Amino acid sequence: MARFIGSNAILPGTVREEQNGIVMLDTAFGTFGGANRAGIDAHKGREMSIILPAEAVDLVPADVPQDEIRASFGSNAIPCTIDSLQIVGHIMHMIVRFADGKLINVEGHVDKYRNRLKAGGSAFIAWKSTNASVIDH
């Protein structure tokens, strides 16, 4: 289950491994990575969480080939449905829903998303491991 505080998503999980400062966690949504910026002891089996700031998350249309998503984001992609899109100035604010009903806010420059997404459509929330952080519970 994901928790949301402000514009950050928190994905709790259990450490699978750490390589080159990236900690891979087994979560309710799958296995995902985040940077270990604080140098926390991330031994296998330890409970930690990945923090995803809204600005670090990309919304990728579901019709993008899986190999292209993996090339850009590794395993860091969660299927979702777009609930709403709203343009405010040069920023597009999007609310997306995960399969478990939880919501997350995503925002990005309007030029990046215009004409690529629509409300009710399917997509993936995706991020680069270096743009997320892991924290201790």
Short mmCIF file of C-alpha atoms in Angstrom, two decimals:
data_model
loop_
_atom_site.label_atom_id
_atom_site.label_comp_id
_atom_site.label_asym_id
_atom_site.label_seq_id
_atom_site.Cartn_x
_atom_site.Cartn_y
_atom_site.Cartn_z
CA MET A 1 0.00 0.00 0.00
CA ALA A 2 1.27 3.48 -0.85
CA ARG A 3 0.85 6.49 1.44
CA PHE A 4 0.80 10.07 0.26
CA ILE A 5 1.96 13.17 2.10
CA GLY A 6 1.60 16.43 0.19
CA SER A 7 3.01 15.78 -3.26
CA ASN A 8 5.25 12.90 -2.18
CA ALA A 9 4.34 9.25 -2.55
CA ILE A 10 5.75 6.82 0.00
CA LEU A 11 6.13 3.19 -1.07
CA PRO A 12 7.01 0.94 1.87
CA GLY A 13 8.86 -2.27 1.22
CA THR A 14 11.61 -4.69 2.14
CA VAL A 15 15.16 -4.41 0.87
CA ARG A 16 16.02 -6.92 -1.83
CA GLU A 17 19.51 -5.56 -2.57
CA GLU A 18 21.67 -2.46 -2.85
CA GLN A 19 24.02 -1.80 -5.75
CA ASN A 20 25.97 1.38 -6.46
CA GLY A 21 23.88 3.41 -4.00
CA ILE A 22 20.51 2.25 -5.41
CA VAL A 23 18.34 0.23 -3.04
CA MET A 24 15.81 -2.15 -4.58
CA LEU A 25 12.70 -2.70 -2.44
CA ASP A 26 10.02 -5.37 -2.79
CA THR A 27 6.75 -3.42 -2.43
CA ALA A 28 3.04 -4.18 -2.81
CA PHE A 29 3.32 -2.89 -6.40
CA GLY A 30 6.50 -4.75 -7.40
CA THR A 31 10.27 -4.30 -7.04
CA PHE A 32 11.44 -0.69 -7.35
CA GLY A 33 14.55 1.36 -6.69
CA GLY A 34 15.57 4.59 -5.02
CA ALA A 35 18.83 6.30 -4.15
CA ASN A 36 20.34 5.75 -0.71
CA ARG A 37 21.32 9.41 -0.22
CA ALA A 38 21.75 9.10 3.55
CA GLY A 39 23.98 6.00 3.35
CA ILE A 40 21.58 3.98 5.53
CA ASP A 41 22.46 0.34 6.23
CA ALA A 42 20.23 -1.26 3.60
CA HIS A 43 20.77 -4.94 4.32
CA LYS A 44 18.51 -7.56 2.75
CA GLY A 45 15.18 -7.89 4.58
CA ARG A 46 15.27 -4.43 6.20
CA GLU A 47 12.03 -2.44 6.03
CA MET A 48 12.47 0.87 4.22
CA SER A 49 10.40 3.17 1.99
CA ILE A 50 10.90 4.88 -1.34
CA ILE A 51 9.99 8.58 -1.39
CA LEU A 52 8.73 9.79 -4.78
CA PRO A 53 8.41 13.57 -5.09
CA ALA A 54 5.72 14.53 -7.64
CA GLU A 55 8.28 16.34 -9.77
CA ALA A 56 10.45 13.18 -10.00
CA VAL A 57 7.64 11.08 -11.45
CA ASP A 58 6.81 10.75 -15.15
CA LEU A 59 3.45 9.72 -16.51
CA VAL A 60 4.00 7.43 -19.49
CA PRO A 61 1.09 6.55 -21.81
CA ALA A 62 0.21 2.84 -21.74
CA ASP A 63 0.82 2.52 -25.49
CA VAL A 64 4.57 3.15 -25.07
CA PRO A 65 6.38 -0.17 -25.62
CA GLN A 66 7.48 -1.95 -22.42
CA ASP A 67 11.10 -2.20 -23.60
CA GLU A 68 11.20 1.59 -24.08
CA ILE A 69 9.84 2.13 -20.55
CA ARG A 70 12.43 -0.29 -19.11
CA ALA A 71 15.24 1.41 -21.02
CA SER A 72 14.33 4.76 -19.45
CA PHE A 73 13.15 3.73 -15.97
CA GLY A 74 14.29 0.15 -15.30
CA SER A 75 11.62 -1.69 -13.30
CA ASN A 76 10.24 1.56 -11.85
CA ALA A 77 6.83 1.64 -13.55
CA ILE A 78 3.42 1.14 -11.92
CA PRO A 79 0.24 0.84 -14.03
CA CYS A 80 -2.43 3.46 -13.30
CA THR A 81 -5.50 5.21 -14.66
CA ILE A 82 -5.60 8.95 -15.27
CA ASP A 83 -8.45 10.44 -13.23
CA SER A 84 -8.02 14.07 -14.28
CA LEU A 85 -5.79 16.52 -16.14
CA GLN A 86 -5.71 20.27 -15.54
CA ILE A 87 -3.47 22.91 -17.06
CA VAL A 88 -2.48 25.80 -14.81
CA GLY A 89 -0.16 28.19 -16.63
CA HIS A 90 2.66 26.11 -18.09
CA ILE A 91 2.15 23.18 -15.67
CA MET A 92 -0.15 20.20 -16.20
CA HIS A 93 -1.52 18.77 -12.94
CA MET A 94 -2.65 15.16 -13.18
CA ILE A 95 -4.35 12.89 -10.68
CA VAL A 96 -3.86 9.19 -11.27
CA ARG A 97 -5.31 6.14 -9.57
CA PHE A 98 -3.50 2.90 -8.77
CA ALA A 99 -5.24 -0.50 -8.91
CA ASP A 100 -5.73 -0.39 -5.12
CA GLY A 101 -7.69 2.90 -5.42
CA LYS A 102 -4.96 5.15 -4.01
CA LEU A 103 -4.37 8.47 -5.76
CA ILE A 104 -1.18 10.36 -6.56
CA ASN A 105 -0.63 13.87 -7.96
CA VAL A 106 1.80 14.23 -10.84
CA GLU A 107 2.85 17.49 -12.40
CA GLY A 108 4.99 18.44 -15.32
CA HIS A 109 5.48 21.01 -18.04
CA VAL A 110 2.44 21.15 -20.29
CA ASP A 111 4.54 20.66 -23.45
CA LYS A 112 5.71 17.28 -22.18
CA TYR A 113 2.19 15.89 -21.76
CA ARG A 114 -0.12 17.87 -24.08
CA ASN A 115 -1.95 15.61 -26.57
CA ARG A 116 -0.32 12.46 -25.10
CA LEU A 117 -2.71 11.78 -22.21
CA LYS A 118 -6.44 11.90 -21.58
CA ALA A 119 -8.67 11.51 -18.54
CA GLY A 120 -9.82 7.91 -18.19
CA GLY A 121 -6.79 6.63 -20.11
CA SER A 122 -4.24 4.08 -18.94
CA ALA A 123 -0.64 4.98 -18.18
CA PHE A 124 2.36 4.13 -16.03
CA ILE A 125 3.79 6.13 -13.17
CA ALA A 126 7.54 5.85 -13.75
CA TRP A 127 10.71 7.28 -12.24
CA LYS A 128 14.46 6.99 -12.44
CA SER A 129 15.93 5.44 -9.30
CA THR A 130 18.32 8.38 -8.94
CA ASN A 131 15.34 10.77 -8.69
CA ALA A 132 13.76 8.92 -5.74
CA SER A 133 15.15 8.40 -2.23
CA VAL A 134 14.95 5.58 0.26
CA ILE A 135 14.37 6.21 3.95
CA ASP A 136 14.36 4.10 7.07
CA HIS A 137 11.01 3.28 8.67
#
